[in-house]
Structure formats: structure tokens, C-alpha cells
Tab-separated table of C-alpha atoms in Angstrom:
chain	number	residue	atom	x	y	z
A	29	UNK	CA	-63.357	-47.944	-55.508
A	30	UNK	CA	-61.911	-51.571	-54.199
A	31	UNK	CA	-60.289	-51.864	-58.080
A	32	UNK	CA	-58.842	-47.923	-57.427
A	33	UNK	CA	-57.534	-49.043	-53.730
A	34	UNK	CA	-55.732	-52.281	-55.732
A	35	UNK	CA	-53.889	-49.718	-58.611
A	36	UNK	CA	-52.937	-47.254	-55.573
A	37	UNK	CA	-51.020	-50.282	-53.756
A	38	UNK	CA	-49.674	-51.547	-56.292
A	39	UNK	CA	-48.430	-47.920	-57.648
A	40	UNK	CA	-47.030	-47.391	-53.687
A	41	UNK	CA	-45.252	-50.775	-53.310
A	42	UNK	CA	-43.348	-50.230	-57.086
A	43	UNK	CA	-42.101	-46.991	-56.618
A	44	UNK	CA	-41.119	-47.769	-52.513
A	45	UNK	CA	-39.212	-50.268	-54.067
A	46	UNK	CA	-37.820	-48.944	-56.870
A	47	UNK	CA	-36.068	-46.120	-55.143
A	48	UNK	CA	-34.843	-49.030	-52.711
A	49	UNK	CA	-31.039	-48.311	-54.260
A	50	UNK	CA	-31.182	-44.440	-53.095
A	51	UNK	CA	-32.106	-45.420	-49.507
A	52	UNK	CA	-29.536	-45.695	-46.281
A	53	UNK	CA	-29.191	-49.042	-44.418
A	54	UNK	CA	-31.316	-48.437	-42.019
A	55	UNK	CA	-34.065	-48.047	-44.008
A	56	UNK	CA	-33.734	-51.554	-45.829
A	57	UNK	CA	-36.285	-53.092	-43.409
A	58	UNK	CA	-38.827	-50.213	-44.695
A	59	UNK	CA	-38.146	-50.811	-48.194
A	60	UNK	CA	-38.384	-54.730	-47.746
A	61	UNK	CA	-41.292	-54.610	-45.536
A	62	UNK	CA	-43.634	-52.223	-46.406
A	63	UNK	CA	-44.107	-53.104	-50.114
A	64	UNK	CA	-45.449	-56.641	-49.218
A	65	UNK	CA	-47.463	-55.839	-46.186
A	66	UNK	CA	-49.466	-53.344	-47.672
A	67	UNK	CA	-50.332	-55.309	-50.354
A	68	UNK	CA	-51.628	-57.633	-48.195
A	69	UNK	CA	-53.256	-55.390	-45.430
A	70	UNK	CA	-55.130	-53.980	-48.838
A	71	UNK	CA	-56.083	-57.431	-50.148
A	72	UNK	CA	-57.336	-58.171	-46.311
A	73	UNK	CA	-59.354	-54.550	-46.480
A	74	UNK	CA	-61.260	-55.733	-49.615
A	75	UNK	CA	-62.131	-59.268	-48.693
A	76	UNK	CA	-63.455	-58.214	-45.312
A	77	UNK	CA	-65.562	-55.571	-47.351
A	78	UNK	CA	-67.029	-57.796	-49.433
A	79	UNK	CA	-68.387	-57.295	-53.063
A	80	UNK	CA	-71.118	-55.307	-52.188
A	81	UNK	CA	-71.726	-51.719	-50.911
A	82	UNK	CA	-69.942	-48.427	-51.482
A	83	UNK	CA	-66.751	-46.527	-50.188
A	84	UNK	CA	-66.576	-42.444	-50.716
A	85	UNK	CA	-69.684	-43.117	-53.370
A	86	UNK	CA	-68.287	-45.254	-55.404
A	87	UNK	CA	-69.521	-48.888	-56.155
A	88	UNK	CA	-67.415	-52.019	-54.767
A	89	UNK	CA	-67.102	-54.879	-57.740
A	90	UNK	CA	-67.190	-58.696	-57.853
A	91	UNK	CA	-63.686	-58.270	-60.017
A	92	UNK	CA	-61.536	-56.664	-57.044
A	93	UNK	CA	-63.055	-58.820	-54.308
A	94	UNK	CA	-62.113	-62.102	-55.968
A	95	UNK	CA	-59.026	-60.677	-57.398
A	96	UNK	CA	-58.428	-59.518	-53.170
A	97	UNK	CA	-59.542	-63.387	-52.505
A	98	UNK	CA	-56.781	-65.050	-55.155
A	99	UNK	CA	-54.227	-63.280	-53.627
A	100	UNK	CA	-54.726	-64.029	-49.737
A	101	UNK	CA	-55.180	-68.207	-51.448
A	102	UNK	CA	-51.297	-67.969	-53.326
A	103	UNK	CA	-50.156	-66.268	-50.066
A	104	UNK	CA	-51.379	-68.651	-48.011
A	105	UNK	CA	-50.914	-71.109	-49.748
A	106	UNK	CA	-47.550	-70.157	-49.862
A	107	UNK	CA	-46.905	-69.690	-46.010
A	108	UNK	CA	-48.147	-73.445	-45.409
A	109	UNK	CA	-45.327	-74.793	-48.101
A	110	UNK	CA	-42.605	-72.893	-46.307
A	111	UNK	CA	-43.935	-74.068	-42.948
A	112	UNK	CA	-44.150	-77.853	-44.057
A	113	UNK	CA	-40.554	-77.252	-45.373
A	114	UNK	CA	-39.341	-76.348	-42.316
A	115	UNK	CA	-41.316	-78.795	-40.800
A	116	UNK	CA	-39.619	-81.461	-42.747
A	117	UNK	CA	-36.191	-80.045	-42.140
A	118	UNK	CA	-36.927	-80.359	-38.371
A	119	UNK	CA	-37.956	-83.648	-38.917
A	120	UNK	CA	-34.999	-84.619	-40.718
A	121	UNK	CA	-32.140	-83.347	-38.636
A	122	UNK	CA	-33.679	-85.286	-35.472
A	123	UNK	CA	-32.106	-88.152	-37.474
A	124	UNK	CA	-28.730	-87.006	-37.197
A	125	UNK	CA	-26.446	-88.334	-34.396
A	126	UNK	CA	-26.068	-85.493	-31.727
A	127	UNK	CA	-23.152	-84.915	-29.710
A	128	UNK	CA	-21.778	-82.375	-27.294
A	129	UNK	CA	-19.815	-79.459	-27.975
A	130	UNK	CA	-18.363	-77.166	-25.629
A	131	UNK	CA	-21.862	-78.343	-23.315
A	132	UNK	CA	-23.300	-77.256	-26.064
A	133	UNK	CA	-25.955	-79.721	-27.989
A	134	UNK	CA	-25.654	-80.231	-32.084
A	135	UNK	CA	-26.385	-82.461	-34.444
A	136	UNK	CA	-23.190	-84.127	-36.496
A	137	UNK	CA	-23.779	-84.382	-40.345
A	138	UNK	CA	-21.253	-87.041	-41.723
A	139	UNK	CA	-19.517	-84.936	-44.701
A	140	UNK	CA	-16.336	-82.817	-45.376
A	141	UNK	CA	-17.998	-80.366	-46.478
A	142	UNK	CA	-17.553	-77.497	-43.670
A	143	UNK	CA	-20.610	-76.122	-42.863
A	144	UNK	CA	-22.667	-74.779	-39.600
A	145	UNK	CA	-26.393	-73.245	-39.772
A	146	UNK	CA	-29.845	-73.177	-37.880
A	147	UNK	CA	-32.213	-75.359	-38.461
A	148	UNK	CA	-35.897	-74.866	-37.295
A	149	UNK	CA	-37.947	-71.990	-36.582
A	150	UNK	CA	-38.656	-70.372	-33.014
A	151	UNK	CA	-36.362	-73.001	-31.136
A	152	UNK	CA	-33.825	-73.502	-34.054
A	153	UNK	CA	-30.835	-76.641	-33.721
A	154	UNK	CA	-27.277	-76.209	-34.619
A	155	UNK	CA	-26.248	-78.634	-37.352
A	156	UNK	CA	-22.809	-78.540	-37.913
A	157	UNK	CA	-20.513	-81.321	-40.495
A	158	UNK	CA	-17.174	-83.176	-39.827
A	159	UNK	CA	-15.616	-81.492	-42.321
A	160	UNK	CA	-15.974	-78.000	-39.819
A	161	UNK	CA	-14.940	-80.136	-36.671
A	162	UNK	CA	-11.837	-81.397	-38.744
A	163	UNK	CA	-10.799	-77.708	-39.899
A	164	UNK	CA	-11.183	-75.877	-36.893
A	165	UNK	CA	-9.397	-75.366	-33.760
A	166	UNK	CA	-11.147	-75.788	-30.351
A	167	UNK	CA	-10.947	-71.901	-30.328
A	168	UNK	CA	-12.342	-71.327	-33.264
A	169	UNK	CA	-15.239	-74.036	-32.933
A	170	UNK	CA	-16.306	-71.963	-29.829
A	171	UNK	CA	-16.392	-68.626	-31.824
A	172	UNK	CA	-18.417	-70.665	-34.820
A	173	UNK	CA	-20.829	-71.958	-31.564
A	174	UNK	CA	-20.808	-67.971	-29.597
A	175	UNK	CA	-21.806	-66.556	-33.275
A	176	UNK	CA	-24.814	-69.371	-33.214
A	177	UNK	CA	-26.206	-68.821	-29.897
A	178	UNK	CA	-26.526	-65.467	-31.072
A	179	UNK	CA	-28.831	-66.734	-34.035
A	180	UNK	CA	-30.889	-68.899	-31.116
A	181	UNK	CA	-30.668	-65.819	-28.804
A	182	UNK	CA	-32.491	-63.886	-31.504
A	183	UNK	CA	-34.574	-66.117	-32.781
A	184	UNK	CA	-33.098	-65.239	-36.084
A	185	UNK	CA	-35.233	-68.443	-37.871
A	186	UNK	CA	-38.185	-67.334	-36.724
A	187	UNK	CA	-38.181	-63.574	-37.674
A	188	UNK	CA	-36.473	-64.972	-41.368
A	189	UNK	CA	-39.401	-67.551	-41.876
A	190	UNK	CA	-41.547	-64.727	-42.126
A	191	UNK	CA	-39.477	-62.479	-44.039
A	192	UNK	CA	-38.955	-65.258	-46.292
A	193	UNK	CA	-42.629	-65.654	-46.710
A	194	UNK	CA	-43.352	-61.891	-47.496
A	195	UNK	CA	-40.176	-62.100	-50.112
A	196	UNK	CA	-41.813	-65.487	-52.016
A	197	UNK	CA	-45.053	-63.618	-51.879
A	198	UNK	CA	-43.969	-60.429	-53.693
A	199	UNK	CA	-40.992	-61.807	-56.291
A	200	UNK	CA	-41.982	-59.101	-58.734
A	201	UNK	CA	-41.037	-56.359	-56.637
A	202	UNK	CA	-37.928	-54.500	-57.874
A	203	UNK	CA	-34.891	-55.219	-55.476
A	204	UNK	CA	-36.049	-57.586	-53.812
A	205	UNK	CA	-32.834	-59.747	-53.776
A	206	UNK	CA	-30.654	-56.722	-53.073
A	207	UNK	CA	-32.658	-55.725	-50.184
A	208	UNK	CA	-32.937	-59.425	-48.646
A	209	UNK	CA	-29.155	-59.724	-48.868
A	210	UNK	CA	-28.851	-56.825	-47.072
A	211	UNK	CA	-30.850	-58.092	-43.965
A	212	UNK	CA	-29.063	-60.996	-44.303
A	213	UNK	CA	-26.099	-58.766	-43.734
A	214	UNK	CA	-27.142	-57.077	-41.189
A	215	UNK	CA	-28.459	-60.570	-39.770
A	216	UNK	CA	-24.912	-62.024	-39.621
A	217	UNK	CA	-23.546	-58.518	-37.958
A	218	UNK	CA	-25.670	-58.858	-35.452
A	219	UNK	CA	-24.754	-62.451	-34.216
A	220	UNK	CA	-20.958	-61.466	-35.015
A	221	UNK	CA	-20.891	-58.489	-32.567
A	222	UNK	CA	-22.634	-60.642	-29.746
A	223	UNK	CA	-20.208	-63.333	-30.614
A	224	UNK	CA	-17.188	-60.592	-30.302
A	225	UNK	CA	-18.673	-60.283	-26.340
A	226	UNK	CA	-18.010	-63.958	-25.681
A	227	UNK	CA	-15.119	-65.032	-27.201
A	228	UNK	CA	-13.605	-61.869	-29.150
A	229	UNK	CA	-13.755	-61.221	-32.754
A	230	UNK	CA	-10.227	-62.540	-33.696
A	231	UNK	CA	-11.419	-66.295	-33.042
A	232	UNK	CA	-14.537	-65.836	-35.712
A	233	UNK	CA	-12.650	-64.422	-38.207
A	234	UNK	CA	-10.344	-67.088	-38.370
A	235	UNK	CA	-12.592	-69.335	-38.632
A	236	UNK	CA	-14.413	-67.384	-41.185
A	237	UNK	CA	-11.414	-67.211	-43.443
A	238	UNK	CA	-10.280	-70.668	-42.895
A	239	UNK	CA	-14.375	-72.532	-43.820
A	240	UNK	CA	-13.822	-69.154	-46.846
A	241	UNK	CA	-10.732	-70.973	-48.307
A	242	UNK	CA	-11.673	-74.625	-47.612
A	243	UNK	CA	-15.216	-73.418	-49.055
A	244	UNK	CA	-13.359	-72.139	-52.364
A	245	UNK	CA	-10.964	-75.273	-53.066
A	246	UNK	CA	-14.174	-77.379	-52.026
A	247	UNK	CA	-16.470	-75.501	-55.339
A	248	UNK	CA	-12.744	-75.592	-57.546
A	249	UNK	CA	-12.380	-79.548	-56.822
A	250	UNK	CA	-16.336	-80.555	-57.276
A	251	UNK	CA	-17.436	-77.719	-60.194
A	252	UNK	CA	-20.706	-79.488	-60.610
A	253	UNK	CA	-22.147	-78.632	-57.153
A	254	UNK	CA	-23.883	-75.307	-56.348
A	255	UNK	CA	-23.883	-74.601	-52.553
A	256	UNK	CA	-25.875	-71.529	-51.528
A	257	UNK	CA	-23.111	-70.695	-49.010
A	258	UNK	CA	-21.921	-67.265	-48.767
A	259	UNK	CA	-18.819	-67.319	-50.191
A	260	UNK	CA	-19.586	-69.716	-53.026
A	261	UNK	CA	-20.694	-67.666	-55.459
A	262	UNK	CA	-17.350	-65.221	-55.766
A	263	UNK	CA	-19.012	-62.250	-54.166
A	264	UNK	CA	-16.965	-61.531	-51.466
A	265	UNK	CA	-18.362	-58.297	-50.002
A	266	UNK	CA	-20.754	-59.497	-47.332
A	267	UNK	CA	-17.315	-61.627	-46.243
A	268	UNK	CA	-14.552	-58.270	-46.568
A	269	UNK	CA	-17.118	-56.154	-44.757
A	270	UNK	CA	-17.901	-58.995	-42.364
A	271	UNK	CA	-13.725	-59.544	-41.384
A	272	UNK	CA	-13.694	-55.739	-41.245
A	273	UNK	CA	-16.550	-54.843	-38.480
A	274	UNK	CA	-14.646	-57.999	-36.482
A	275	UNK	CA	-10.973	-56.856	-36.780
A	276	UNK	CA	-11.754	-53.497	-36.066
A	277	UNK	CA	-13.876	-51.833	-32.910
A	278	UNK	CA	-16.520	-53.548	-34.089
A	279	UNK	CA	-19.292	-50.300	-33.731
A	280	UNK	CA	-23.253	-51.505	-33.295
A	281	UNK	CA	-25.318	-51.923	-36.253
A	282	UNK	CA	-28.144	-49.554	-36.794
A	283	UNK	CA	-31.022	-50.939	-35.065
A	284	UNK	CA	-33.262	-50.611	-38.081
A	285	UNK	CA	-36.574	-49.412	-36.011
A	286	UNK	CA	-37.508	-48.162	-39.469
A	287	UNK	CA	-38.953	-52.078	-40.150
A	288	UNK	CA	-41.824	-50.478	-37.097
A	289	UNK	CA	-42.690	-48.008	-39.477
A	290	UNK	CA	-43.345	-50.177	-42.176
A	291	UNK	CA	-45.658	-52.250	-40.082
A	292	UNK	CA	-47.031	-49.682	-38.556
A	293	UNK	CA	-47.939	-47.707	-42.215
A	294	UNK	CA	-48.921	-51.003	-43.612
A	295	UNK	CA	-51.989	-50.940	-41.913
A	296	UNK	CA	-53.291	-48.007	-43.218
A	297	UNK	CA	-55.551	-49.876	-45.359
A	298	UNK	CA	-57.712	-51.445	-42.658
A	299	UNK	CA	-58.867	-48.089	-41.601
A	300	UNK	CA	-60.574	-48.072	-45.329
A	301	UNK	CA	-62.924	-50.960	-43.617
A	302	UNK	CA	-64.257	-47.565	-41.844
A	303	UNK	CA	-65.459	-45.827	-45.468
A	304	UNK	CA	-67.084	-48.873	-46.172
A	305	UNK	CA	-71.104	-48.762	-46.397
């Protein structure tokens, strides 16, 4: 019955998936969420069930418990090598000069190479580079800073780290990229449209276009380098749609409370612990 339980999530998670492309936006957190974690509340279900016993009448096997077992190890196993990363990337940036700007704490990275991000996980550091501080006006630094204060206001690492996690743990899955640049999407909307309320939405895109072009002449005069910036790899429809929700009235992004509902049905498998004799 355990092996049955397996083919059944595996069957659900596919086709969820797979009809990710027909879905809305608001339903991307379903379709990104639900696949993984109920592949993983199943694989919990089995191993607490052990190898012996019955469910509905039907025998439980050796096979599906270990096979239950390998998969919680590679996930795991997998969640401690993304934590050490970020561990080390913690660890690393504390080596950076800091400085000041705008009262606003960040650590300098010596290169003219414009670039700003979070680095940590629930109490994530601005690391910015000299190249940004030489391209941008004072104005447009503090639109860069408002739209990163939104990132530490929502503890956008943390919620990501564990995103990320489920995403390693299910690369298989149809549409998984598509669906994981479309949080990130929705990520970056988010922290513009708080950033709009501080300092107005003309200042970040600006600044967006200006690191866009200096990003773009950057790649042309140094070919051999592969950033994984956005607007490196000559996709620019996260940036168009990005410069159009700032010039215009900016209206809110969908909440997304489908990504409850993915949780939430995700757990149906535990209640098969009940069956269990």
C-alpha cells in the first residue's frame, strides 16, 4: 500500500506541475509548492509507519520504507549544503569593509562591477560594489537602499532559502525554472512597490535602467564572464514589466494566499499515519 501511496504522489506532483503553464499568477506558489511538499509529507508518512503492518488491508514493504528513508537522507542532506553555503557567505561578507549609507549599514565590495543583493538568511546584509556607488546618484542610491529594506523587511532570504531547498530537492519536476522565476518576479514587485512608498518609483527605475545598461556594456566588454544577474542573460521581460508596474500606478501584486493551500493540502498524507495498523 506504502509502494501505491509513492506512485499516487508522484502521479499528483507531475501532472500539478505539468499544467503549471495553464495556471494564473496567483497560483504559481501552488504549483511550486505543492509538488515538493507532498512528496515529502508522503516520504515522512511512510518512514514514521515503518516496514511493517497494514493500511486499508494491504501489506506495507521493506522496498517503499527504505525507498521513503533515501529520500528524506538526499533532502536533508541537501538542506544542510545550502545552509553551510549560506553560512559561508555570511562568513565571508563580515570581511568586507562596511560603511554608512544614507544611516544605513553595508558592506563595500571593491569592484566596478555594479551590483547590490542580500546576503544571509533571516537577518540578511546589504552588499553593495563601487562600481554601483560610482554610477548612481545620491537619489538613486536611496531608491537601490528603500527597494532593499524591503527585502530585510520581508525577510525575503529567509522565505527563498527554503524555496530554494524544495526547488534543489525536486529538479525533475516539469517547470520548475519557469515557476521559480516567476516568484522571483513577484519577489522583486513586492520590494519595488514598498520602495515606490519611500522614495517614489521614478528614482528606482533610473537606477534600474542605468546598472541595465552599465550591466550590458559590462557582459559586451568581458564575454568570458557569466553573471547570474537579471539582465545578463538578454531576457528582458522581468526588467520591461518591472519599469512598467514603477512608471505607472503601480497596482498591488496578488497576494498569492494560494502558497496556504499548498501547505495546507500537502499534509494530507500524514493523516494516512491514521490507516496504519
Amino acid at each position: 500500500m506504502h509502494f501505491l501511496m509513492i506512485l499516487l504522489t508522484l502521479t499528483i506532483a507531475y501532472v500539478v506541475r505539468q499544467l503549471a503553464p495553464t495556471v494564473t499568477r496567483k497560483l504559481a506558489f501552488f504549483n511550486f509548492l505543492f509538488p515538493p511538499l507532498l512528496l515529502l509529507t508522503t516520504a515522512v508518512a511512510i518512514a514514521s509507519m515503518g516496514p511493517n503492518g497494514k493500511m486499508l488491508g494491504l501489506q506495507a514493504t521493506w522496498f517503499s520504507y527504505y525507498l521513503a528513508c533515501a529520500y528524506l537522507l538526499i533532502v536533508m542532506s541537501l538542506l544542510i549544503k545550502l545552509g553551510y553555503q549560506a553560512w559561508v557567505q555570511t562568513q565571508k561578507i563580515s570581511t568586507y569593509p562596511q560603511i554608512y549609507l544614507f544611516n544605513q549599514p553595508v558592506y563595500l565590495l571593491e569592484t566596478d562591477f555594479p551590483y547590490c543583493a542580500q546576503i544571509g538568511v533571516w537577518r540578511s546584509q546589504i552588499i553593495l560594489t563601487q562600481g554601483l556607488l560610482d554610477l548612481l546618484n545620491p537619489e538613486e542610491l536611496k531608491a537601490v537602499l528603500a527597494h532593499e529594506q524591503a527585502h530585510q523587511l520581508y525577510h525575503d532570504n529567509f522565505w527563498f532559502f527554503w524555496l530554494s531547498w524544495l526547488r534543489n530537492s525536486t529538479p525533475w519536476l516539469p517547470h520548475g525554472e519557469s515557476l521559480w522565476q516567476e516568484l522571483l518576479l513577484w519577489r522583486e514587485l513586492r520590494a519595488d512597490a514598498w520602495g515606490v512608498q519611500q522614495v517614489g518609483g521614478l528614482a528606482i527605475a533610473e537606477a534600474l535602467l542605468k546598472v541595465a545598461q552599465k550591466v550590458h556594456n559590462y557582459l559586451l566588454s568581458k564575454p568570458q564572464l557569466t553573471f547570474s544577474v537579471e539582465l545578463s542573460d538578454g531576457n528582458n521581460q522581468r526588467l520591461e514589466q518591472r519599469i512598467d508596474a514603477l512608471l505607472s500606478d503601480y497596482p498591488r501584486e496578488g497576494q498569492l494566499k494560494w502558497y496556504l493551500s499548498g501547505i495546507i493540502a500537502s499534509l494530507l498524507p500524514i493523516l494516512t499515519i491514521l490507516l496504519h495498523h
